[in-house]
Amino acid sequence: MLDGLIRFVLGQRLLVIVAALAVAGAGAAAWVSLPVDAFPDVTNVQVMVLTEAPGMTPLDVERQVTFPIELAMQGLPDVREVRSTSRPALSQVVVVFEDRVDTYFARQVVFERLQLAREQLPPGTEPEMGPISTGLGEVFQYSLASDRHDLTELRTLQDWMVAPRLRAIPGVNEVNSFGGRVKQIHVVVDPQRLLEYDVTLRDILDALAANNANAGGGFIVKEWEQENIRSVGLFGSEQDIRDVVLHAEDGTPVYLSQVADVVPGHMTRLGAVSRDGHGEVAAGMVIMLKDENSKQVVERVKRALPAIERSLPEGVSVDVFYDRTDLVSAVIRTVSSALWQGGILVVLVLFLAVGHLRTALVTALSLPFTALCAFILMGASGVTANLMTLGGLAIAIGMVVDGSIVVTENIARHVREGDGRPNPALFGRAVREVARPITFSILTIILVFLPLFSLEGMEGKMFKPLALTMVFAMLGSLVAALTIVPVALSYLLRSAQRLEEPRLLQALKGRYLAVLAVAMRRRGLTLAVAAGIFAVTLALTPLLGSEFLPALDEGAIAINVVRLPNAGLDGAVATATYLENALLEFPEIETVVSKTGRAEISEDPMGPEQTDLLIMLKPRRAWKTGRNKEELVAAIQERLARVPGIRPAFSQPIALRVNELISGLKSDLAIKVFGY
């Protein structure tokens, strides 16, 4: 089969070049459409059910809300576990499915069971499913700040002007609002006046509900015209509320303003956001739809922000403090630089070994061709581009060019040993000699990665994409070695001069042959020396230490600060502001954002006793203290240890988010992979 392939390739060289160009174009298109993120998404398939239960204690929430919902989720197909958290006024139930389950199927079966659970829940509680996202879903975060508008106005702008426009961007699943004050109109009843006018609270509730509605009245036809009729009753101002009639005594109406005061107010706050020691702000978190391209989604959001900011009142600014594309771009730059450096080194080594620049450049062509082939197969198999998969390509540089090097060197050898004029028969003979060894060597390398495909759970999600990418790259390198390289050399070496073996290689070969002759004469001694070296290596291995995976640097620090369980929100915000000022004393830190309590979408149901500090660092080139990140973390730990009443836990933004969604607790493996 290989002989027939080689004859076809060298007989249809133009067709091979056209096919290679087509593959390159398809690979470039696959790269553009390939979902790109910083890290592999290790979040399991889960559906989160959130239920607001105003006024209930955690015990009541557990008994009346959480338990009925958990009970309704029993017996669903392919469910791995059901876990829950009951907080004051909030129930969170997480249904975790097997990894093979489609997300939308999981949400459908959970939604069907929720219809049954609603019948058993207390009045006023309405369970809702969380957004279709993962632990890597929060790709963009910003705050609204102003010296002219209070927190109520900022939160209103966030909820009604910023969030709806961002939510309409393709790839955005939800925009989570955090902090500020949600505007309300409060009706403050005077009990004495209720007795005086013989009015009950139920009368007030019924009157408000009945008056706050529009009603349709059909239409009137007059000759050729038609006019719609409606009764306008929706409240448009506070005065409309004051003018609500509760009842009438002897024709004299009793207005709401006679028994209650109508004043502006805000919802009971369960969370707050402060920034850089300047006090509270309103914040928003853009949540990406699952399986979307985070880089493209964030770019769309950033393009939309200027128009949104222009529509806001004067003095209100949208300040971005977390942008996932910074991390994604850093990952792509790191991998790209590794590929370029590897390619240059390959060309230099080949030039020294072969002594002919054109043959070295042809061999180097296998690098981009292999990467493009890998992108096509990654897109077809649903593998995303991230630090693990792209890093796998960078690691594989030395392996993917092996086959091309062998083919190039064997063709050069045949040209040197022949008459110096390459011809199709010579090329065919040279490629056929090494085709089978190259194929078996690459297949052997692929076999090494097969055990990784047996991993399950978080380990499987971490390493299976890496193994697939490496396999795709090796297959692409085999195709390049047996097709592109011999065809390109057949054109470039058509009028080449005699390829003399470099003097350096001649000298090395002479010494190698001498050593080889001695080793072959004394085979026993050779095997004994090899066994001794192997034994010494095994003995020294424990001294080297081991690590499951190096911690991935996100370029930011996240600190989860826990206080006493009875901590109040105002005191927690004051403590967070103090911590922000303390952290900004470090010159490496650019901005600090504190999130206390929980957001509107309570995927992380923290109480007022918990604060997440998001610390964004300056670029490394701007660090003047000489510290690295580990030393900076140690210095921050020492500084926070002097603050009484808190317990800080250090992590990174993505690590903290993934830990919360995987288990609701700190996952040991996730900490090893992502955190400290």
XYZ file of C-alpha atoms in Angstrom:
676
model
C 0.000 0.000 0.000
C 2.814 2.393 0.838
C 4.580 1.646 -2.453
C 1.413 2.439 -4.398
C 0.943 5.683 -2.440
C 4.508 6.779 -3.155
C 4.171 6.036 -6.886
C 0.934 8.032 -7.002
C 2.422 10.967 -5.113
C 5.501 11.249 -7.329
C 3.454 10.610 -10.460
C 0.831 13.277 -9.648
C 2.996 15.974 -8.133
C 0.839 18.909 -9.228
C -2.257 17.271 -7.783
C -0.415 16.739 -4.486
C 0.574 20.431 -4.352
C -3.014 21.521 -5.043
C -4.280 19.154 -2.350
C -1.676 20.467 0.100
C -2.782 24.041 -0.567
C -6.405 23.014 -0.060
C -5.530 21.349 3.247
C -3.617 24.470 4.305
C -6.631 26.643 3.507
C -8.965 24.307 5.370
C -6.571 24.284 8.323
C -6.456 28.085 8.431
C -10.264 28.202 8.335
C -10.431 25.579 11.093
C -8.079 27.642 13.252
C -10.250 30.742 12.852
C -13.408 28.853 13.857
C -11.747 26.728 16.555
C -12.965 27.581 20.086
C -10.038 29.206 21.865
C -9.627 29.488 25.620
C -6.825 29.635 28.133
C -7.343 26.267 29.836
C -9.241 23.051 29.159
C -12.811 23.148 30.443
C -12.934 20.511 33.175
C -16.441 21.400 34.384
C -18.827 18.462 34.488
C -22.225 18.394 32.769
C -24.551 19.934 35.314
C -27.803 21.829 35.645
C -28.121 24.335 38.459
C -31.536 25.110 39.958
C -31.734 28.387 41.893
C -34.758 29.312 43.994
C -35.264 32.606 45.799
C -37.107 32.178 49.105
C -37.454 35.664 50.630
C -37.435 35.819 54.393
C -36.639 32.148 54.989
C -33.832 30.932 57.225
C -31.447 28.233 55.969
C -33.343 25.571 57.931
C -36.680 26.567 56.399
C -35.106 26.761 52.946
C -33.717 23.248 53.350
C -36.990 21.754 54.530
C -39.489 23.582 52.338
C -37.554 24.280 49.130
C -34.292 22.351 48.738
C -35.542 18.949 49.869
C -38.650 18.883 47.587
C -36.526 19.870 44.572
C -33.860 17.278 45.389
C -36.560 14.660 45.772
C -38.029 15.566 42.377
C -34.614 15.112 40.715
C -34.286 11.508 41.880
C -34.493 8.923 39.107
C -33.388 11.141 36.226
C -31.392 9.255 33.558
C -27.576 9.308 33.692
C -27.408 11.377 36.880
C -24.094 11.074 38.718
C -25.016 13.051 41.822
C -27.424 15.641 43.209
C -26.018 18.115 45.699
C -27.488 21.211 47.291
C -26.787 24.287 49.361
C -29.340 26.094 51.525
C -28.589 29.702 52.340
C -30.725 32.452 53.848
C -33.436 33.176 51.261
C -31.753 30.980 48.627
C -31.754 27.333 47.593
C -29.207 25.929 45.160
C -29.587 22.406 43.781
C -26.985 21.083 41.342
C -27.784 18.005 39.243
C -24.567 16.482 37.844
C -24.896 14.200 34.806
C -22.510 11.804 33.125
C -20.064 13.477 30.754
C -21.641 11.874 27.681
C -25.024 13.567 28.301
C -25.959 16.490 26.055
C -26.370 19.719 28.020
C -29.700 20.624 26.448
C -31.132 17.155 27.081
C -30.084 17.459 30.725
C -31.806 20.823 31.044
C -34.959 19.459 29.410
C -35.371 16.548 31.826
C -34.622 18.812 34.813
C -37.193 21.337 33.586
C -39.839 18.624 33.326
C -39.211 17.515 36.909
C -39.314 21.115 38.131
C -42.944 21.310 37.038
C -43.741 18.563 39.564
C -41.645 20.174 42.300
C -43.432 23.541 41.970
C -46.621 22.031 43.372
C -44.859 21.325 46.691
C -43.039 24.630 47.103
C -44.263 27.496 49.304
C -46.082 30.411 47.610
C -43.742 33.063 46.249
C -40.902 30.679 45.394
C -40.139 30.091 41.744
C -37.211 27.770 40.862
C -35.124 28.758 37.834
C -32.316 27.023 36.003
C -28.902 28.650 35.907
C -27.250 29.826 32.675
C -25.916 27.401 30.064
C -22.292 27.905 30.941
C -19.266 26.282 32.567
C -16.513 27.112 35.004
C -14.768 29.074 32.249
C -17.918 31.033 31.394
C -17.144 34.340 33.113
C -15.012 35.838 30.350
C -15.479 39.572 30.914
C -16.123 41.666 34.021
C -16.597 45.402 34.447
C -17.836 47.987 36.926
C -19.946 51.126 36.613
C -18.645 54.097 38.557
C -19.606 57.768 38.778
C -19.059 60.771 41.041
C -22.533 62.105 40.198
C -24.781 59.055 40.533
C -25.521 56.919 43.561
C -25.480 53.122 43.755
C -29.202 52.847 42.994
C -28.820 54.794 39.750
C -25.736 52.808 38.764
C -27.506 49.488 39.331
C -30.517 50.727 37.345
C -28.236 51.647 34.440
C -26.590 48.227 34.652
C -29.901 46.325 34.674
C -31.759 48.352 32.049
C -29.150 49.818 29.689
C -25.902 47.853 29.819
C -26.879 44.232 30.550
C -29.709 43.934 27.946
C -27.452 45.160 25.139
C -24.595 42.875 26.125
C -26.983 39.936 26.475
C -27.982 40.356 22.809
C -24.399 39.774 21.601
C -23.924 36.368 19.910
C -22.180 33.921 22.225
C -23.265 35.701 25.419
C -25.600 33.563 27.503
C -26.197 35.881 30.441
C -24.961 39.066 32.100
C -24.847 38.714 35.875
C -25.322 41.899 37.881
C -23.518 42.302 41.172
C -23.508 45.126 43.705
C -25.266 48.448 43.758
C -28.854 48.815 44.964
C -31.901 47.529 43.077
C -34.463 50.323 42.995
C -37.827 49.839 44.707
C -40.727 52.009 45.806
C -41.554 51.321 49.446
C -45.023 51.717 50.916
C -44.427 52.377 54.610
C -47.700 51.745 56.441
C -48.673 53.558 59.617
C -50.500 51.038 61.883
C -52.318 53.819 63.768
C -53.775 55.239 60.577
C -54.796 51.752 59.440
C -56.964 51.463 62.548
C -58.293 54.970 62.065
C -59.482 54.326 58.504
C -60.406 50.674 59.107
C -57.950 49.392 56.476
C -55.979 46.124 56.569
C -52.683 45.209 54.957
C -54.549 42.826 52.677
C -56.681 45.747 51.453
C -53.518 47.641 50.546
C -51.951 44.673 48.740
C -55.134 43.971 46.767
C -55.586 47.631 45.834
C -51.998 47.988 44.634
C -52.230 44.812 42.546
C -55.586 45.808 41.037
C -54.514 49.342 40.154
C -51.115 48.497 38.656
C -52.403 47.074 35.369
C -53.520 48.124 31.920
C -56.736 46.732 30.456
C -57.800 46.404 26.828
C -61.201 47.621 25.700
C -61.402 46.441 22.114
C -61.715 49.125 19.433
C -64.203 51.624 17.974
C -64.877 51.815 14.252
C -65.863 55.203 12.860
C -66.363 55.277 9.123
C -63.007 54.292 7.613
C -61.036 54.624 10.830
C -60.454 52.310 13.783
C -59.274 53.358 17.253
C -58.038 50.949 19.916
C -59.367 51.404 23.441
C -57.398 50.682 26.603
C -57.437 51.611 30.243
C -54.007 52.798 31.448
C -53.347 51.783 35.041
C -49.652 50.986 35.291
C -47.876 53.140 37.843
C -45.724 55.786 36.255
C -44.648 57.738 39.310
C -44.740 57.728 43.089
C -47.746 60.052 42.999
C -49.718 57.431 41.058
C -49.136 55.049 43.942
C -50.172 57.624 46.537
C -53.414 58.232 44.642
C -54.561 54.602 44.816
C -58.070 54.433 46.325
C -58.385 51.801 49.057
C -62.124 52.148 49.639
C -64.801 54.813 50.042
C -66.895 55.766 53.072
C -70.137 57.552 52.269
C -68.702 58.538 48.915
C -65.444 59.810 50.401
C -62.417 57.920 49.040
C -59.595 56.767 51.282
C -56.290 57.186 49.476
C -53.120 55.187 50.097
C -51.302 58.391 51.036
C -53.650 58.779 53.987
C -52.488 55.533 55.641
C -48.927 55.097 54.337
C -45.866 56.959 53.134
C -44.589 56.197 49.625
C -40.799 56.630 49.481
C -38.014 55.466 47.174
C -35.890 52.588 48.470
C -33.998 49.486 47.397
C -34.165 45.724 47.730
C -32.589 44.020 50.701
C -28.976 43.645 49.691
C -27.345 40.230 49.750
C -24.096 41.256 48.069
C -21.851 44.217 47.294
C -18.872 45.091 45.095
C -16.138 47.587 45.951
C -13.034 48.553 44.003
C -9.576 49.969 44.667
C -10.474 51.280 48.115
C -12.823 53.944 46.662
C -16.044 52.377 47.908
C -18.885 50.447 46.334
C -19.659 50.163 42.633
C -22.134 48.274 40.452
C -20.547 45.436 38.493
C -21.458 43.134 35.642
C -20.095 39.739 34.618
C -20.521 38.530 31.040
C -21.201 34.781 31.006
C -20.316 32.985 27.774
C -22.526 30.302 26.256
C -21.058 26.831 26.613
C -18.754 25.683 23.758
C -18.406 29.195 22.319
C -15.097 30.791 21.315
C -14.172 32.949 24.301
C -11.765 35.099 22.305
C -14.383 35.968 19.702
C -17.112 36.536 22.295
C -14.971 38.946 24.297
C -13.950 40.801 21.143
C -17.638 41.271 20.275
C -18.321 42.566 23.772
C -15.417 45.015 23.577
C -16.601 46.301 20.201
C -20.071 46.935 21.640
C -18.901 48.725 24.797
C -18.043 52.156 23.259
C -21.574 52.554 21.845
C -23.083 51.437 25.153
C -20.899 53.857 27.116
C -21.912 56.765 24.854
C -25.578 56.067 25.645
C -25.020 56.327 29.409
C -25.535 59.573 31.321
C -22.623 61.955 31.546
C -20.158 61.022 34.243
C -20.824 57.262 34.198
C -17.885 55.135 33.064
C -17.602 51.430 32.264
C -14.306 50.252 33.728
C -13.152 46.777 32.678
C -11.205 44.883 35.317
C -11.169 41.331 33.927
C -10.691 40.434 30.261
C -10.157 36.773 29.340
C -8.577 37.684 25.978
C -5.492 38.973 27.796
C -4.858 35.490 29.127
C -5.831 33.792 25.854
C -3.522 36.076 23.874
C -0.679 35.330 26.285
C -1.228 31.596 25.795
C -1.284 31.941 22.000
C 1.854 34.107 22.060
C 3.669 31.580 24.224
C 2.806 28.669 21.955
C 3.445 30.650 18.754
C 6.887 31.725 19.949
C 7.700 28.116 20.831
C 6.654 26.976 17.349
C 8.694 29.698 15.638
C 11.756 29.056 17.751
C 11.440 25.329 17.167
C 11.096 25.861 13.437
C 14.212 28.032 13.299
C 16.189 25.504 15.314
C 15.014 22.698 13.028
C 16.185 24.635 9.942
C 19.580 25.370 11.523
C 20.150 21.782 12.608
C 19.095 20.430 9.220
C 21.332 22.907 7.437
C 24.272 21.770 9.528
C 23.398 18.108 8.999
C 22.483 18.196 5.291
C 24.494 21.200 4.179
C 21.785 22.415 1.821
C 19.465 25.297 2.770
C 16.626 24.396 0.411
C 16.297 20.865 1.751
C 16.272 22.255 5.297
C 13.483 24.698 4.409
C 11.431 21.948 2.767
C 11.681 19.859 5.912
C 10.641 22.830 8.020
C 7.466 23.107 5.891
C 6.198 20.016 7.647
C 5.760 22.055 10.857
C 3.010 24.446 9.672
C 1.432 21.705 7.544
C 1.275 19.390 10.563
C -0.264 22.142 12.715
C -2.911 22.906 10.071
C -3.806 19.226 9.763
C -4.131 19.061 13.544
C -6.469 22.081 13.535
C -8.747 20.392 10.991
C -8.970 17.202 13.042
C -9.390 19.152 16.295
C -12.348 21.037 14.851
C -13.912 17.829 13.537
C -13.560 16.077 16.904
C -14.656 19.015 19.073
C -11.277 19.641 20.702
C -10.709 23.271 21.692
C -7.494 25.235 21.406
C -6.026 25.936 24.838
C -2.768 25.834 26.742
C -2.795 22.028 26.931
C -3.605 21.304 23.281
C -1.509 24.087 21.761
C 1.255 23.292 24.205
C 1.100 19.706 22.978
C 1.805 20.956 19.464
C 4.805 22.917 20.738
C 6.120 19.882 22.614
C 5.684 17.715 19.534
C 7.946 19.866 17.336
C 10.865 17.494 17.651
C 8.712 14.460 16.892
C 6.660 15.782 13.977
C 9.738 16.576 11.889
C 11.433 13.219 12.445
C 9.767 11.555 9.485
C 10.474 14.502 7.173
C 14.099 14.585 8.291
C 14.549 10.888 7.539
C 12.984 11.260 4.066
C 15.048 14.375 3.294
C 18.308 12.831 4.459
C 17.724 9.604 2.534
C 16.941 11.511 -0.672
C 20.072 13.641 -0.166
C 22.134 10.474 0.385
C 20.852 8.943 -2.849
C 21.662 12.151 -4.724
C 25.183 12.198 -3.257
C 25.792 8.551 -4.103
C 24.256 8.875 -7.592
C 25.222 11.091 -10.489
C 24.024 14.289 -8.802
C 20.969 14.668 -11.036
C 17.747 13.851 -9.152
C 15.086 11.953 -11.091
C 11.654 10.459 -10.208
C 13.040 6.912 -10.000
C 15.686 8.000 -7.512
C 13.127 9.820 -5.387
C 10.761 6.862 -5.413
C 13.518 4.462 -4.392
C 14.698 6.754 -1.589
C 11.208 7.272 -0.131
C 10.250 3.585 -0.372
C 13.327 2.579 1.629
C 12.228 4.606 4.672
C 8.423 4.703 4.303
C 7.727 1.580 6.339
C 10.151 2.391 9.222
C 8.755 5.938 9.433
C 5.165 4.665 9.499
C 5.834 2.126 12.222
C 7.839 4.593 14.335
C 5.029 7.174 14.220
C 2.405 4.536 15.016
C 4.552 3.441 17.961
C 4.621 7.017 19.276
C 0.826 7.198 18.908
C 0.476 4.008 20.947
C 2.221 5.759 23.846
C -0.759 8.130 24.173
C -3.435 5.424 24.212
C -3.442 5.032 28.049
C -4.461 8.686 28.357
C -7.745 7.885 26.631
C -8.697 5.627 29.543
C -8.743 8.552 31.988
C -12.138 9.694 33.242
C -13.617 12.663 35.027
C -11.524 15.769 35.484
C -8.288 13.950 34.564
C -9.811 12.790 31.287
C -11.021 16.285 30.393
C -7.575 17.617 31.113
C -5.449 15.092 29.228
C -7.635 13.519 26.518
C -7.569 16.701 24.385
C -3.787 16.781 24.765
C -3.499 13.147 23.673
C -5.833 13.724 20.715
C -3.868 16.762 19.585
C -0.595 14.864 19.751
C -2.089 11.975 17.776
C -3.460 14.400 15.169
C -0.060 16.077 14.887
C 1.749 12.755 14.419
C -0.711 11.687 11.711
C -0.226 15.031 9.977
C 3.549 14.617 10.162
C 3.277 11.177 8.529
C 1.233 12.622 5.672
C 3.732 15.471 5.249
C 6.751 13.133 5.265
C 5.326 10.800 2.604
C 3.707 13.395 0.319
C 4.665 17.064 0.681
C 8.377 16.639 1.415
C 9.316 14.335 -1.515
C 7.218 16.348 -3.982
C 8.735 19.661 -2.868
C 12.252 18.227 -3.018
C 11.611 16.854 -6.503
C 11.026 20.428 -7.697
C 13.693 22.204 -5.662
C 16.463 19.662 -6.331
C 15.808 19.333 -10.049
C 18.756 21.565 -10.966
C 20.678 21.334 -7.727
C 24.416 20.860 -7.603
C 25.924 17.723 -6.094
C 24.964 17.514 -2.384
C 28.251 17.001 -0.615
C 28.102 15.677 2.934
C 29.096 18.459 5.388
C 32.542 18.169 6.921
C 31.118 18.348 10.426
C 28.874 15.385 9.718
C 31.754 13.477 8.129
C 33.870 13.985 11.266
C 31.032 12.943 13.570
C 30.235 9.924 11.446
C 33.875 8.749 11.547
C 33.998 8.914 15.320
C 30.577 7.293 15.654
C 31.545 4.376 13.417
C 34.679 3.804 15.485
C 32.687 3.729 18.742
C 30.069 1.497 17.134
C 32.727 -0.982 16.083
C 34.056 -1.214 19.653
C 30.531 -1.623 21.046
C 29.752 -4.429 18.597
C 32.948 -6.283 19.499
C 32.239 -6.064 23.228
C 28.520 -6.570 23.335
C 28.414 -7.846 26.912
C 30.252 -4.822 28.247
C 28.007 -2.508 26.237
C 24.842 -4.079 27.651
C 26.267 -3.993 31.182
C 27.111 -0.273 30.908
C 23.612 0.454 29.579
C 22.005 -1.520 32.411
C 24.167 0.303 34.971
C 23.203 3.699 33.616
C 19.546 2.657 33.707
C 19.843 1.491 37.322
C 21.558 4.720 38.392
C 18.784 6.706 36.688
C 16.108 4.788 38.587
C 17.961 5.360 41.847
C 18.242 9.114 41.263
C 14.632 9.574 40.152
C 13.161 9.964 43.707
C 15.654 12.745 44.387
C 14.262 14.802 41.528
C 10.798 15.107 43.099
C 7.525 14.908 41.221
C 4.577 17.105 40.406
C 1.203 16.200 38.910
C 1.105 19.332 36.776
C 2.750 22.748 37.196
C 0.381 25.458 38.430
C -0.944 27.420 35.467
C -0.313 31.142 35.870
C -3.445 33.174 35.058
C -1.714 36.507 35.549
C -4.036 37.363 38.450
C -4.672 36.350 42.062
C -7.970 35.500 43.727
C -8.332 35.468 47.498
C -11.371 34.034 49.249
C -11.701 35.818 52.591
C -13.903 34.237 55.262
C -15.061 35.999 58.448
C -17.232 34.914 61.333
C -20.579 33.404 60.195
C -22.590 36.256 61.760
C -20.780 38.994 59.827
C -23.028 41.686 58.350
C -22.796 43.100 54.833
C -21.887 46.681 55.779
C -19.081 45.551 58.059
C -17.855 43.094 55.427
C -17.718 45.875 52.807
C -15.754 48.089 55.209
C -13.289 45.251 55.813
C -12.986 44.603 52.062
C -12.235 48.292 51.438
C -9.493 48.183 54.058
C -8.018 45.075 52.422
C -8.092 46.760 49.014
C -6.070 49.707 50.302
C -3.632 47.321 51.980
C -3.154 45.311 48.771
C -2.667 48.403 46.597
C 0.454 49.151 48.654
C 2.168 46.452 46.570
C 3.537 48.082 43.386
C 2.919 44.901 41.337
C -0.861 45.189 41.809
C -2.864 47.225 39.301
C -6.433 46.945 40.593
C -8.366 45.114 43.323
C -12.074 44.288 43.160
C -13.962 42.821 46.126
C -17.152 40.786 45.730
C -18.964 40.223 48.999
C -22.020 38.001 49.282
C -23.831 36.839 46.200
C -24.789 38.224 42.812
C -28.178 38.369 41.099
C -27.581 34.923 39.560
C -26.346 33.078 42.633
C -24.139 30.428 41.054
C -21.756 30.994 43.939
C -24.124 31.385 46.936
C -21.769 33.131 49.335
C -23.026 34.872 52.422
C -21.965 38.301 53.744
C -19.217 36.548 55.700
C -17.341 35.692 52.480
C -15.530 37.992 50.080
C -13.726 37.164 46.851
C -10.836 39.538 46.183
C -9.871 39.672 42.503
C -6.345 41.073 42.179
C -5.219 42.092 38.706
C -1.451 42.332 38.331
C 0.602 44.683 36.204
C 2.581 43.225 33.271
C 5.743 41.470 34.443
C 7.967 43.952 32.631
C 6.581 46.690 34.912
C 7.570 44.861 38.126
C 10.447 46.795 39.725
C 10.776 44.921 43.017
C 12.520 41.822 41.654
C 9.887 39.504 43.149
C 8.252 36.691 41.204
C 4.596 35.781 41.620
C 5.215 33.193 44.345
C 7.170 35.725 46.381
C 4.426 38.298 45.861
C 1.811 35.837 47.131
C 3.958 35.113 50.190
C 4.283 38.855 50.883
C 0.504 39.325 50.546
C -0.093 36.413 52.919
C 2.217 38.007 55.469
C 0.417 41.362 55.127
C -3.087 39.885 55.462
C -2.018 37.799 58.467
C -1.884 41.065 60.435
C -5.596 41.693 59.831
C -7.633 40.119 62.657
C -10.829 38.153 62.140
C -10.255 36.934 58.577
C -9.078 33.690 56.991
C -7.701 34.175 53.455
C -7.406 31.320 50.938
C -5.304 32.008 47.838
C -6.188 30.842 44.341
C -6.651 32.281 40.846
C -9.828 33.595 39.156
C -10.504 30.621 36.872
C -9.346 28.131 39.492
C -11.717 29.589 42.071
C -14.616 29.475 39.628
C -13.917 25.910 38.498
C -13.591 24.700 42.080
C -16.952 26.183 42.996
C -18.778 24.606 40.075
C -17.102 21.187 40.193
C -17.909 20.328 43.766
C -19.055 23.411 45.581
C -15.875 22.948 47.662
C -12.152 23.024 47.021
C -11.232 20.253 44.613
C -7.769 18.855 45.372
C -7.070 18.079 41.738
C -8.298 21.469 40.572
C -6.043 23.172 43.106
C -3.076 21.143 41.822
C -3.876 22.075 38.242
C -4.941 25.686 38.593
C -4.220 27.093 42.016
C -1.658 27.207 44.773
